[in-house]
Short mmCIF file of C-alpha atoms in Angstrom, two decimals:
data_model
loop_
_atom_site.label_atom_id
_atom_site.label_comp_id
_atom_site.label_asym_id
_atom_site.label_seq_id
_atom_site.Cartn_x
_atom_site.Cartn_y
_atom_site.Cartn_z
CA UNK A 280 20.52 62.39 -3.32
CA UNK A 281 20.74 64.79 -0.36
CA UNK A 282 21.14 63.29 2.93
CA UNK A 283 18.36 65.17 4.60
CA UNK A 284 15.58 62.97 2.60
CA UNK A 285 17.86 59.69 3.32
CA UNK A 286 15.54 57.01 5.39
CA UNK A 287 18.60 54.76 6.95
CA UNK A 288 16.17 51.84 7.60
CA UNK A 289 15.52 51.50 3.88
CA UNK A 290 19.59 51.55 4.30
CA UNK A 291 20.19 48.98 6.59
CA UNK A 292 16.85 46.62 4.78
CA UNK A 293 19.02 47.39 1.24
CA UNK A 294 22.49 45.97 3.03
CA UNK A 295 20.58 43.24 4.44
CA UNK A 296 18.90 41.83 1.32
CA UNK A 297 22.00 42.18 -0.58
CA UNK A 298 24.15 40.30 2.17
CA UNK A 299 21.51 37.29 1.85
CA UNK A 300 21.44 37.51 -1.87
CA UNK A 301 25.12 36.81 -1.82
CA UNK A 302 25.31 33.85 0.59
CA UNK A 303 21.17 32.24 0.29
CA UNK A 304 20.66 30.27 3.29
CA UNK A 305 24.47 30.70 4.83
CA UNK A 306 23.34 33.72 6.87
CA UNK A 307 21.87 33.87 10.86
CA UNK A 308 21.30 36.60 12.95
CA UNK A 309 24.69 37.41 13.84
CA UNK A 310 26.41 36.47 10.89
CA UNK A 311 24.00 38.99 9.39
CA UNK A 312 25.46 41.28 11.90
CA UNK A 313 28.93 41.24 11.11
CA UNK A 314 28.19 41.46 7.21
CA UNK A 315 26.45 44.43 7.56
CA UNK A 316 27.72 46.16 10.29
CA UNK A 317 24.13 46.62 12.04
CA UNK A 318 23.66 45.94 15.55
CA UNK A 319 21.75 42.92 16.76
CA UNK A 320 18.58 44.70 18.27
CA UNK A 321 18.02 46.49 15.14
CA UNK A 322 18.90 43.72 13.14
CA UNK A 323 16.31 41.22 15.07
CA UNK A 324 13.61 44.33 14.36
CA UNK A 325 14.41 44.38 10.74
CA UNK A 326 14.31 40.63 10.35
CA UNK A 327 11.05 40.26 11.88
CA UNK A 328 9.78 42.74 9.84
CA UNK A 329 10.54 41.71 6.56
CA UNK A 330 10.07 38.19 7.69
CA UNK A 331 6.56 39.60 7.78
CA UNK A 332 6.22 41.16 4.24
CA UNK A 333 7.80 38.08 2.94
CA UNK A 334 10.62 39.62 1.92
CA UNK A 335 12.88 37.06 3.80
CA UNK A 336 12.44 33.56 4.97
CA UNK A 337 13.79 31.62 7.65
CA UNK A 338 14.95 27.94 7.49
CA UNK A 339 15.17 25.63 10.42
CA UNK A 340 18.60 25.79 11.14
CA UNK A 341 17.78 29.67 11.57
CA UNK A 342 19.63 30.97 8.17
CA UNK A 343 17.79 33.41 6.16
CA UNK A 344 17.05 33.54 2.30
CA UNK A 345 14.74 35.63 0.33
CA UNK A 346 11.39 35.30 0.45
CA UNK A 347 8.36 35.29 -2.02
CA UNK A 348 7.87 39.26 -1.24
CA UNK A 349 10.94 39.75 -3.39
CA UNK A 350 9.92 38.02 -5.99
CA UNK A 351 7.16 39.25 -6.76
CA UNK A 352 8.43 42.32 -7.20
CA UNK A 353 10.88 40.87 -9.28
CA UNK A 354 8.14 39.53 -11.76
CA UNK A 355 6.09 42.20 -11.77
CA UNK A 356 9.46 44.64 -12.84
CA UNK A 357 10.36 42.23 -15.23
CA UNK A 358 6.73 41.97 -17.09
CA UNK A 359 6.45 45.90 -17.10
CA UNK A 360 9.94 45.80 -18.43
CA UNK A 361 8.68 42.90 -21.17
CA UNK A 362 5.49 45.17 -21.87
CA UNK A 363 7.10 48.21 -22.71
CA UNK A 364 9.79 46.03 -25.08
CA UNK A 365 7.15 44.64 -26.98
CA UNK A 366 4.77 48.16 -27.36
CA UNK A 367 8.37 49.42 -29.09
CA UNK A 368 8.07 46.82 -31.41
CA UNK A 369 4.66 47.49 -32.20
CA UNK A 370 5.53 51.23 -32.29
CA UNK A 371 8.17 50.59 -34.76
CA UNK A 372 6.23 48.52 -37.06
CA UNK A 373 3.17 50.80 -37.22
CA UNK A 374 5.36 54.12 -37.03
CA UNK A 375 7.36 53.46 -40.21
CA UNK A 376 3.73 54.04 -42.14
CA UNK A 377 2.81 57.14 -40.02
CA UNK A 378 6.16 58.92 -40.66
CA UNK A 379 5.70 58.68 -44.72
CA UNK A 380 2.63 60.01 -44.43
CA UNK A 381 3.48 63.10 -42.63
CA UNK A 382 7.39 63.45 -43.41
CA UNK A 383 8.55 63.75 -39.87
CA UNK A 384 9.58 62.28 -36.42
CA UNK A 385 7.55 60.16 -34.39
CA UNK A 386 8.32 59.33 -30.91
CA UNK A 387 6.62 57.11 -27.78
CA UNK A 388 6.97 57.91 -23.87
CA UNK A 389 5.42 56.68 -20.61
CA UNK A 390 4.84 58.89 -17.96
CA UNK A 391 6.86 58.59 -14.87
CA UNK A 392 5.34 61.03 -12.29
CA UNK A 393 6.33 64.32 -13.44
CA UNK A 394 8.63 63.15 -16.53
CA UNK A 395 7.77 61.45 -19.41
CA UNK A 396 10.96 58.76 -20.30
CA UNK A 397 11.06 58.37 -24.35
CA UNK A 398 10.99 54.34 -24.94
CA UNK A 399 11.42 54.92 -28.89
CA UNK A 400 11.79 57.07 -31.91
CA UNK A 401 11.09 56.64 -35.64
CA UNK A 402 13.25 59.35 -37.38
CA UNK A 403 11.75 61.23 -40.06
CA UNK A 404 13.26 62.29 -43.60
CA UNK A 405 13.85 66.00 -42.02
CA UNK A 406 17.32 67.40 -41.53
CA UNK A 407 16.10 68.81 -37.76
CA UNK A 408 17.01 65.64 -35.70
CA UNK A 409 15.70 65.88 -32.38
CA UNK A 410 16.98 65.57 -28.94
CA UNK A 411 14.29 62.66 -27.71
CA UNK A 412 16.32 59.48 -27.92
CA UNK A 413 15.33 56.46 -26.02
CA UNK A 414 16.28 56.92 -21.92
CA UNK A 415 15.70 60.71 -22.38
CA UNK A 416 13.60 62.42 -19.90
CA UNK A 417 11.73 65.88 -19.87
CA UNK A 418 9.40 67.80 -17.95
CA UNK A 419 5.89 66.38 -18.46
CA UNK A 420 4.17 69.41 -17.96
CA UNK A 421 5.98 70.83 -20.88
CA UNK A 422 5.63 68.46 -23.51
CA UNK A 423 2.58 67.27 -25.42
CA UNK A 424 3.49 63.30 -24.47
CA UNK A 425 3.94 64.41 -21.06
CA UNK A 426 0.43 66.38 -21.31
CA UNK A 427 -1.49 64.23 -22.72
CA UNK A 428 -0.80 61.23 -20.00
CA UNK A 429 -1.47 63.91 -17.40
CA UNK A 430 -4.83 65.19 -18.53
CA UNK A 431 -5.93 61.51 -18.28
CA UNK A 432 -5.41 61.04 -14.74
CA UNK A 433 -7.73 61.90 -11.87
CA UNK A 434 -6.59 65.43 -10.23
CA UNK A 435 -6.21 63.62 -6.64
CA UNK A 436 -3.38 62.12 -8.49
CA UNK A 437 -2.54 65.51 -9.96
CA UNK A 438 -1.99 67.02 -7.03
CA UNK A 439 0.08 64.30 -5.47
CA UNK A 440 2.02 64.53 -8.52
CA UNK A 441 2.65 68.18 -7.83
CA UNK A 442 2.04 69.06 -4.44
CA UNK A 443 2.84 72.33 -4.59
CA UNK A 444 1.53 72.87 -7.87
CA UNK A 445 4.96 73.96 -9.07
CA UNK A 446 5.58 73.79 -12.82
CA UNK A 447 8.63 75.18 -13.71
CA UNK A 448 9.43 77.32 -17.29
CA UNK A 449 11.83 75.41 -19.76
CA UNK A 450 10.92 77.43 -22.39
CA UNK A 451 9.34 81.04 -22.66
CA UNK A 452 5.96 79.31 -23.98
CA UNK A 453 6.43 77.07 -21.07
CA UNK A 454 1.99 77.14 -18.95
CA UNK A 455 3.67 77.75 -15.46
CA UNK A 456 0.29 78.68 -13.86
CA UNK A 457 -1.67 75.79 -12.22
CA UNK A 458 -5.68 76.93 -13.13
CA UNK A 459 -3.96 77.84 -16.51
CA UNK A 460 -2.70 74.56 -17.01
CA UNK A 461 -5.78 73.01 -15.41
CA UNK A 462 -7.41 74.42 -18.19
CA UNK A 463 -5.11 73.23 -20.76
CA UNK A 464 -5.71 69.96 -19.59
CA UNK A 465 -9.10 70.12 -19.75
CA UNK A 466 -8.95 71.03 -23.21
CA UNK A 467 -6.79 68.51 -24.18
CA UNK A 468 -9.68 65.47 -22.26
CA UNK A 469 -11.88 67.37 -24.62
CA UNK A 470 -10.16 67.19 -28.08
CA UNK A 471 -8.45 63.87 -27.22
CA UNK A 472 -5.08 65.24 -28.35
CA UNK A 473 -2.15 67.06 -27.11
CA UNK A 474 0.44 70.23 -28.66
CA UNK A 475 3.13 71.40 -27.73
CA UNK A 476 4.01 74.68 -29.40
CA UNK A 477 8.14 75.42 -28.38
CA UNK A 478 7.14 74.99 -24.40
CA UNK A 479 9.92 72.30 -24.51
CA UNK A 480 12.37 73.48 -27.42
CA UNK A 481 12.09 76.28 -28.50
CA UNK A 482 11.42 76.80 -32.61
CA UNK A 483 9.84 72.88 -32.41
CA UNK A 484 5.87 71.71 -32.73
CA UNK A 485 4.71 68.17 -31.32
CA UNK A 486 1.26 66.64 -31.35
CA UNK A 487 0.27 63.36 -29.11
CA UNK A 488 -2.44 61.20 -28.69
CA UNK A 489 -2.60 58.63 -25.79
CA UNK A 490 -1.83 54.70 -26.24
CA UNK A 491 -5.02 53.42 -24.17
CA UNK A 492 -5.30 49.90 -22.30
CA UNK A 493 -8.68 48.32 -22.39
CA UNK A 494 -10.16 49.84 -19.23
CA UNK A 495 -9.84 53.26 -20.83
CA UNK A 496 -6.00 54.06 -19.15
CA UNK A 497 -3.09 56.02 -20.61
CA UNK A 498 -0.37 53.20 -20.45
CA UNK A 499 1.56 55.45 -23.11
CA UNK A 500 1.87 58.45 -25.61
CA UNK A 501 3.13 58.78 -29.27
CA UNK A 502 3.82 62.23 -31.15
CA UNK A 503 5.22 63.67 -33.96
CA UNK A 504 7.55 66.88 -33.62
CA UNK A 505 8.62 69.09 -36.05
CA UNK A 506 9.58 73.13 -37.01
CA UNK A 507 7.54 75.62 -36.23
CA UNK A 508 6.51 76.68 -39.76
CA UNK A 509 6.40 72.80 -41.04
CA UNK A 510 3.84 73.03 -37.98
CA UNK A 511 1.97 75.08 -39.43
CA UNK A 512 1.45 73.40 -43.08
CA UNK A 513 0.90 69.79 -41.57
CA UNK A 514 -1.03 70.49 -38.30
CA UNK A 515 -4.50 69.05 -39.68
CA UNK A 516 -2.39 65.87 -41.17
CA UNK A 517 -0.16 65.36 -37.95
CA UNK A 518 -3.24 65.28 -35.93
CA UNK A 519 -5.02 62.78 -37.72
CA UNK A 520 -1.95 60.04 -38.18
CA UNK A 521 -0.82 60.50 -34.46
CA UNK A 522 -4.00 59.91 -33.47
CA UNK A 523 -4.69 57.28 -35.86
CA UNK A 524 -1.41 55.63 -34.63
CA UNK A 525 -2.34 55.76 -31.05
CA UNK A 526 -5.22 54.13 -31.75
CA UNK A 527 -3.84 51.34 -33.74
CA UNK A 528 -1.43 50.81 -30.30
CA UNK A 529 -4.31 51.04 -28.56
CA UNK A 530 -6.06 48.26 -30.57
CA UNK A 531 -3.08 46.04 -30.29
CA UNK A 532 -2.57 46.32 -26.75
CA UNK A 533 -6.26 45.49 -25.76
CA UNK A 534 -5.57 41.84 -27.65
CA UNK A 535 -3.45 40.75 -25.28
CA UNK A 536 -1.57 42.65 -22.18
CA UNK A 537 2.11 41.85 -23.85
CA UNK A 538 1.10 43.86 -27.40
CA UNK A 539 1.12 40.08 -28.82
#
């Protein structure tokens, strides 16, 4: 990361929750100090203010630990981390059925603000294998996953998402103009599926259809890709399975918040 967009109190707060981590209950003020190399006035700042978020705690022999601020976030990263294991399971299990029927790859993303990160794949019997393993990211702008999950969210969050409505070309079929792609989106709200014709890879089709949670929200996308021309012979069956599957997802994940 460059240092011009570096925030060094987010620094020093890092060194200092790490330091406490370590040593729970061991640490005061200046032992704090000397650990982490901060100087007492900013230290006592710091302190004070995460004693205030909860994010420390303070016994009575004046040695810190962490508070319940922290872990909180630690539950809350740890059930989106136990969602998202348990929709690829479900993906898996309902994919399998979805990739005999239309002979190719299906895959499942999240959005994460202008990417999409691919969570899972189900390969299909083609010999095209495609560069969208789990952990992958691409552009979300260029990719039906990616365009789907966008057209479903409000355009104040849009535009926060891009503020300066940039979208850059991967491909030569890449929408790089915002109203055009403003459109596209619309379009897409309106037909309740995504494509992608080569704006991401070039010779390679994809379809999507969004993985809804029961207040009507995108939580995820699944696709199929495939060539061009195979494109062209399957587009009415690809269509109908991916957005068959995504509402099967969608049904499971509506039972219960865990895909249970």
């Amino acid at each position: 990361m460059e240092r011009k967009y570096w925030v060094p109190a987010l620094e020093r707060a890092d060194l200092i929750l790490t330091a406490i981590s370590r040593k729970p209950g061991e640490y005061k003020l200046m032992d704090l100090c000397e650990a982490t190399g901060i100087n007492k006035s900013s230290m006592f700042s710091l302190l004070r203010t995460m004693e205030a978020l909860a994010w420390v705690q303070k016994d009575e022999k004046e040695a810190y630990a962490l508070g319940a601020g922290v872990s909180y976030y630690n539950t809350v990263f740890n059930e989106s981390r136990k969602q998202n294991t348990n929709l690829v399971e479900h993906f898996l299990k309902l994919s399998s059925e979805s990739v005999k029927i239309v002979g190719e790859t299906f895959q499942l993303s999240v959005l994460d603000r202008s990417e999409i990160l691919y969570l899972a794949k189900q390969e299909g019997p083609s010999l095209v294998k495609l560069e969208s393993s789990p952990g992958m990211r691409f552009p979300a702008h260029a990719t039906a996953m990616g365009k789907m999950m966008l057209a479903m969210l409000p355009l104040e969050e849009l535009e926060r998402r891009y503020p300066d409505r940039a979208l850059a070309p991967v491909t030569a079929h890449t929408v790089t103009d915002w109203n055009e792609f403003m459109a596209v989106l619309a379009a897409i709200r309106k037909k309740g599926y995504a494509v992608d014709r080569e704006e991401v890879i070039k010779g390679i089709c994809c379809v999507a259809a969004p993985i809804l949670d029961a207040a009507g929200k995108a939580v995820a996308s699944v696709s199929t890709s495939m060539m061009q021309h195979a494109y062209a012979d399957k587009q009415e069956t690809a269509v109908t399975e991916v957005v068959h599957l995504a509402r099967k997802l969608s049904s499971s994940r509506e039972k219960g918040s865990e895909w249970k």
